[in-house]
Amino acid sequence: MSATTSPQTPHSPSTEPEDQLLVSVVIPCLNEEENIVAVVTQAREAIQAAGVSGEVVVADNNSTDRSAELATQAGARVVHVPQRGYGAAYMGGFSAAKGKYIVMGDADLTYDFHEIPNFVRELDAGADLVMGNRMNNIQPGAMPWLHQYVGNPLLSGFLNLLFKTGVRDAHCGMRAVRRSALPAMDLRTPGMEFASEMVIRASKAKLDIREFDIQYHPRGGESKLSTWRDGWRHLRFLLAHSPTHLFLVPGLVLLVLGVLVMAMVVGGLNLFGRDWSIHTLMGGSLLTIIGVQIVSLGLCAHAYGMYFMGDVDPWFDRMRSRYRLEHGLMLGGVAIIVGLIAAVVIVIDWASGGFGALSQTNLALVAVTLIVIGVQTFFSSFLLSIIGLRGKDPV
């Protein structure tokens, strides 16, 4: 990541093909008739002042007021996007944009479009995605304290923890992207989560992401954000795009803990000054079974992300090349067979005692656990293989 502080420098339009604009400013719009003229005018003036070839595209998200009409009168090219949603509006605007670079900004006067040359400079220097960082220059009254000091820092920090982007303000609405980088991102989300998706997919695709400080101004008109609903949607989206942290890590923790608890009870180990018996073994069995199930779901989530969501997942790619369906079937089969053998031993011992009271409760619970996780592994392997049929090299 880089923080750019050098002065604005105009870009020479002579370096671009004559039939291609350099910059498309794409502005999503939903009932913004109070602000849209001022925003479009500012964006057009910024393009002209920078001496670059460009256009302003307003992606009208099925507004019910005069936003589209006023945007056209102000000199923007209006694209009508019937599907409601922040991401849907942007994707419609991206499809219509003609520029080599796309600068994104909201229609609520919170961002200064005179920053366009700074975004262009970073893209010219090789960046694929350039983010604005509002957090150091928030004007009084521009952002609620809950968003400024809690919501945005926590969500941006969590995104960086999961995806290592290094972006300090992952939800800034002013950013720029190289149009040729959009196919690698394969953006799909129609809602507010689009802001997170863009950063996540750019990171997964190993694109060059940069960031510099910008100012954030008070909004004109009424905000359409819902603090708790949109915050939860972003958090849910982050977790859904990180099956390793959502499934594999907690699943493996539960699995290891369950196996250790079962081994302690079966081995007769004395821990914390007491002996542990059947009830503890039942808890260990439960943890083991749940852990295996969560890990299985995590592997399926990784496969689904790769084959159906266009995710880039080097770890899963390596695993897929080494482990096939037959490996999973063999592992599950071995667990089932060992469990059945233990069950047979219990039945033989029971018969030899004249079919009286069952005494090998510990071994019985271990046998049941092995059979259950064996069945889970066996059929989860088939499910992984079915998901992988979409890929060129099925698992």
XYZ file of C-alpha atoms in Angstrom:
395
model
C 0.000 0.000 0.000
C 1.141 3.523 -0.587
C -0.054 6.852 0.762
C 0.254 9.485 -1.963
C 0.834 13.077 -0.947
C 2.532 14.562 -3.994
C 0.779 17.482 -5.748
C -1.730 16.988 -8.520
C -0.231 16.685 -11.978
C -2.262 16.830 -15.174
C -2.156 13.793 -17.380
C -1.324 14.218 -21.033
C -4.218 12.920 -23.148
C -1.895 12.411 -26.098
C -0.678 9.114 -24.603
C -4.137 7.533 -24.998
C -5.697 6.148 -28.185
C -7.844 8.758 -29.898
C -10.985 6.636 -29.638
C -10.618 5.923 -25.901
C -11.424 8.224 -23.028
C -8.997 8.240 -20.147
C -11.456 8.664 -17.272
C -15.048 7.673 -16.657
C -16.481 9.069 -13.444
C -19.248 6.680 -12.399
C -21.776 7.966 -9.856
C -24.556 5.746 -8.459
C -27.763 7.664 -7.899
C -30.998 6.933 -6.060
C -33.292 9.923 -5.492
C -30.522 12.513 -5.234
C -32.187 15.465 -6.990
C -30.940 17.800 -4.245
C -27.290 17.037 -4.979
C -26.923 15.501 -8.425
C -26.460 18.734 -10.393
C -23.721 19.975 -8.060
C -21.979 16.574 -8.063
C -22.035 16.155 -11.858
C -20.907 19.745 -12.366
C -18.010 19.310 -9.948
C -16.909 16.049 -11.614
C -17.004 17.605 -15.094
C -15.087 20.662 -13.919
C -12.464 18.436 -12.279
C -11.968 16.454 -15.490
C -11.615 19.645 -17.504
C -9.244 21.251 -15.011
C -7.042 18.154 -15.023
C -6.746 18.301 -18.804
C -7.799 14.692 -19.354
C -10.349 13.169 -21.678
C -13.296 11.932 -19.714
C -17.000 11.551 -19.099
C -19.444 11.495 -16.227
C -21.747 8.473 -16.074
C -24.672 8.550 -13.659
C -26.036 5.084 -12.914
C -29.619 5.905 -11.985
C -30.910 3.194 -9.676
C -34.580 3.522 -10.623
C -35.033 6.901 -8.944
C -38.566 8.142 -8.405
C -37.627 11.836 -8.405
C -36.036 14.051 -11.107
C -32.466 12.819 -10.505
C -31.994 11.294 -13.966
C -33.422 14.317 -15.765
C -31.311 16.779 -13.785
C -28.152 14.689 -14.286
C -28.673 14.726 -18.042
C -29.197 18.480 -18.025
C -25.970 18.894 -16.039
C -24.016 17.075 -18.749
C -23.845 13.494 -17.514
C -24.603 10.391 -19.512
C -27.362 8.613 -17.606
C -27.560 4.831 -17.505
C -30.770 3.369 -16.117
C -30.217 0.413 -13.767
C -33.613 -1.046 -12.742
C -32.211 -3.460 -10.134
C -31.972 -1.643 -6.819
C -28.702 -1.781 -4.921
C -25.393 0.031 -4.534
C -23.458 -2.724 -6.258
C -26.050 -3.177 -9.017
C -25.843 0.532 -9.830
C -22.062 0.441 -10.038
C -21.975 -2.678 -12.186
C -24.446 -1.059 -14.580
C -22.269 2.058 -14.683
C -19.106 0.015 -15.239
C -20.692 -1.732 -18.216
C -21.499 1.620 -19.816
C -18.203 3.369 -18.990
C -15.849 4.070 -21.898
C -12.783 5.246 -19.999
C -9.538 3.402 -19.445
C -9.835 4.360 -15.766
C -13.028 4.440 -13.713
C -13.293 6.864 -10.797
C -16.099 6.084 -8.351
C -17.852 8.571 -6.118
C -21.201 9.012 -4.390
C -23.897 11.492 -5.384
C -24.220 13.049 -1.938
C -21.468 15.723 -1.943
C -19.343 13.812 0.582
C -16.390 13.478 -1.801
C -14.351 16.059 -3.669
C -14.006 15.072 -7.331
C -11.038 17.414 -7.690
C -9.100 14.413 -6.344
C -9.447 12.781 -9.779
C -5.872 13.676 -10.902
C -4.482 11.974 -7.776
C -6.341 8.772 -8.587
C -5.230 8.960 -12.221
C -1.616 9.433 -11.160
C -1.667 6.237 -9.076
C -3.273 4.265 -11.895
C -0.707 5.635 -14.336
C 1.987 4.426 -11.930
C 0.712 0.856 -12.178
C -2.036 0.546 -9.575
C -5.095 -1.557 -10.396
C -7.301 -0.306 -7.557
C -6.816 3.004 -5.751
C -8.673 3.649 -2.501
C -9.390 6.933 -0.786
C -8.816 7.021 2.976
C -11.296 9.291 4.772
C -10.312 8.501 8.333
C -7.671 11.232 8.758
C -9.737 14.054 7.232
C -13.348 13.712 8.354
C -15.044 17.115 8.469
C -17.236 17.939 11.517
C -20.636 16.288 11.215
C -19.663 14.231 8.170
C -19.651 10.794 9.839
C -21.513 9.523 12.926
C -19.153 8.745 15.805
C -20.315 5.112 15.831
C -19.181 4.722 12.212
C -15.986 6.727 12.683
C -14.668 5.155 15.868
C -16.328 1.729 15.963
C -17.940 0.428 12.796
C -15.478 1.385 10.093
C -12.270 0.646 12.088
C -13.604 -2.735 13.202
C -14.855 -3.819 9.774
C -11.731 -2.564 7.982
C -9.525 -4.218 10.589
C -11.413 -7.492 10.322
C -11.179 -7.392 6.522
C -7.413 -6.893 6.779
C -7.131 -9.716 9.300
C -8.874 -12.111 6.912
C -7.507 -10.937 3.567
C -4.283 -8.987 4.315
C -5.199 -6.026 2.061
C -3.501 -3.308 4.136
C -6.343 -0.902 3.293
C -7.158 1.401 6.208
C -10.593 2.528 4.984
C -12.092 -0.427 3.152
C -15.535 1.165 2.816
C -14.549 4.511 1.347
C -16.932 5.335 -1.496
C -14.357 7.248 -3.521
C -11.971 4.959 -5.315
C -10.666 4.271 -8.810
C -10.084 1.117 -10.776
C -8.358 0.213 -14.001
C -11.142 -1.000 -16.310
C -8.954 -3.829 -17.600
C -8.739 -5.158 -14.005
C -12.500 -5.621 -13.630
C -12.635 -9.106 -15.232
C -10.110 -10.363 -12.670
C -12.346 -9.100 -9.852
C -15.474 -10.740 -11.278
C -17.726 -8.475 -9.200
C -21.222 -9.835 -8.474
C -22.733 -8.377 -5.311
C -25.706 -6.042 -5.924
C -25.927 -4.571 -2.408
C -23.805 -2.446 -0.099
C -21.374 -5.351 0.311
C -20.058 -4.392 -3.127
C -17.553 -2.062 -1.432
C -16.035 -4.957 0.513
C -16.237 -7.356 -2.422
C -14.156 -5.051 -4.594
C -11.290 -4.943 -2.083
C -11.503 -8.656 -1.264
C -11.485 -9.824 -4.869
C -8.699 -7.421 -5.804
C -6.630 -8.834 -2.953
C -7.370 -12.447 -3.889
C -6.453 -11.722 -7.515
C -3.108 -10.224 -6.327
C -3.892 -6.865 -7.925
C -1.918 -3.732 -7.055
C -3.981 -1.876 -4.404
C -2.956 1.605 -3.267
C -4.442 4.201 -0.942
C -4.070 7.894 -0.135
C -5.807 10.364 2.176
C -8.845 12.319 1.000
C -11.351 14.585 2.730
C -14.835 13.509 3.745
C -17.546 16.179 3.810
C -21.025 16.320 5.372
C -23.690 14.708 3.285
C -26.303 16.624 1.342
C -29.776 15.155 1.893
C -30.842 12.095 3.828
C -28.513 9.109 4.236
C -29.688 5.736 2.958
C -27.341 3.737 5.194
C -28.658 1.583 8.026
C -25.949 1.267 10.687
C -26.770 -2.163 12.085
C -28.296 -3.799 9.013
C -25.547 -2.702 6.611
C -22.841 -3.383 9.198
C -24.099 -6.938 9.658
C -24.325 -7.431 5.880
C -20.683 -6.408 5.500
C -19.565 -8.658 8.349
C -21.571 -11.581 6.953
C -20.044 -10.988 3.537
C -16.489 -10.974 4.930
C -17.058 -14.289 6.690
C -18.750 -15.847 3.667
C -15.698 -15.024 1.555
C -13.299 -16.542 4.070
C -14.332 -20.190 4.575
C -10.955 -20.857 6.185
C -11.781 -18.603 9.141
C -15.514 -19.303 9.158
C -15.287 -23.112 8.911
C -11.822 -24.660 8.857
C -10.189 -22.907 11.811
C -13.045 -23.410 14.332
C -13.721 -26.894 12.929
C -10.122 -27.997 13.375
C -9.997 -26.504 16.881
C -13.105 -28.458 17.902
C -11.817 -31.622 16.229
C -8.413 -31.533 17.941
C -9.962 -30.642 21.294
C -12.492 -33.478 20.979
C -9.829 -36.059 20.091
C -7.655 -34.942 23.009
C -10.576 -35.197 25.452
C -11.492 -38.673 24.205
C -7.861 -39.836 24.363
C -7.582 -38.523 27.934
C -10.662 -40.459 29.078
C -9.879 -43.684 27.202
C -6.256 -43.551 28.374
C -7.335 -43.072 32.002
C -5.311 -39.878 32.461
C -5.731 -37.960 35.683
C -6.169 -34.247 35.008
C -6.825 -31.438 37.512
C -6.703 -33.997 40.295
C -9.620 -36.115 39.195
C -10.569 -38.959 36.891
C -12.817 -38.284 33.907
C -15.472 -40.772 32.827
C -18.305 -41.409 30.394
C -19.873 -37.962 30.478
C -16.573 -36.310 29.573
C -16.098 -38.890 26.820
C -19.532 -37.988 25.458
C -18.492 -34.332 25.339
C -15.278 -35.234 23.507
C -17.247 -37.338 21.046
C -19.628 -34.459 20.378
C -16.754 -32.018 19.786
C -15.061 -34.480 17.412
C -18.189 -35.111 15.348
C -19.080 -31.409 15.141
C -15.468 -30.546 14.241
C -15.375 -33.036 11.373
C -18.712 -31.744 10.077
C -17.598 -28.102 10.146
C -14.303 -28.945 8.397
C -16.274 -30.817 5.711
C -18.523 -27.790 5.216
C -15.438 -25.579 4.974
C -13.911 -27.706 2.222
C -17.195 -27.633 0.316
C -17.357 -23.840 0.770
C -13.832 -23.518 -0.662
C -14.839 -25.639 -3.648
C -18.023 -23.661 -4.231
C -16.096 -20.385 -4.044
C -13.627 -21.556 -6.681
C -16.032 -23.170 -9.114
C -19.094 -20.952 -8.818
C -17.948 -17.599 -7.377
C -14.699 -17.169 -9.297
C -12.539 -17.094 -6.153
C -8.774 -17.444 -6.387
C -7.742 -20.020 -3.792
C -4.126 -21.259 -4.081
C -4.415 -23.370 -0.919
C -7.429 -25.284 -2.194
C -5.787 -25.632 -5.607
C -2.787 -27.340 -4.012
C -4.978 -29.574 -1.882
C -7.112 -30.546 -4.881
C -4.042 -31.561 -6.884
C -2.833 -33.893 -4.110
C -6.037 -35.376 -2.702
C -8.752 -36.989 -4.790
C -12.180 -38.432 -4.145
C -10.638 -41.847 -3.534
C -8.500 -40.500 -0.683
C -11.584 -39.223 1.135
C -13.484 -42.451 0.517
C -10.551 -44.467 1.843
C -10.209 -42.303 4.950
C -13.920 -42.490 5.677
C -14.000 -46.208 4.955
C -11.122 -46.922 7.324
C -12.856 -45.009 10.143
C -16.085 -46.930 9.525
C -14.319 -50.291 9.459
C -12.361 -49.595 12.647
C -15.566 -48.496 14.335
C -17.389 -51.629 13.191
C -14.521 -53.845 14.387
C -14.742 -52.181 17.803
C -18.500 -52.773 17.788
C -17.987 -56.457 16.939
C -15.496 -56.796 19.800
C -18.077 -55.318 22.156
C -20.794 -57.712 20.925
C -18.477 -60.741 21.270
C -17.532 -59.680 24.796
C -21.192 -59.141 25.593
C -22.116 -62.586 24.262
C -19.319 -64.250 26.204
C -20.759 -62.749 29.369
C -24.184 -64.254 28.741
C -25.693 -61.068 27.266
C -25.806 -59.373 30.643
C -25.053 -55.725 31.307
C -22.825 -53.951 28.783
C -19.591 -53.005 30.493
C -17.485 -51.481 27.664
C -19.265 -48.137 27.439
C -16.082 -46.210 26.647
C -15.207 -48.453 23.705
C -18.830 -48.343 22.520
C -18.793 -44.542 22.400
C -15.462 -44.533 20.561
C -16.878 -47.010 18.033
C -19.981 -44.894 17.445
C -17.840 -41.772 17.025
C -15.596 -43.469 14.457
C -18.576 -44.729 12.472
C -20.250 -41.304 12.445
C -17.141 -39.367 11.351
C -16.395 -42.094 8.806
C -19.842 -41.686 7.261
C -19.427 -37.882 7.316
C -16.063 -38.098 5.569
C -17.261 -40.656 3.022
C -20.270 -38.696 1.818
C -18.628 -35.263 2.148
C -15.959 -36.525 -0.244
C -18.656 -37.342 -2.773
C -20.208 -33.880 -2.292
C -16.830 -32.241 -2.905
C -16.454 -34.297 -6.062
C -19.918 -33.279 -7.273
C -19.138 -29.584 -6.724
C -15.831 -30.115 -8.522
C -17.572 -31.419 -11.654
C -17.820 -27.792 -12.742
C -14.037 -27.485 -12.741
C -11.679 -28.586 -15.483
C -9.994 -31.015 -13.129
C -12.677 -32.492 -10.829
C -11.646 -33.491 -7.321
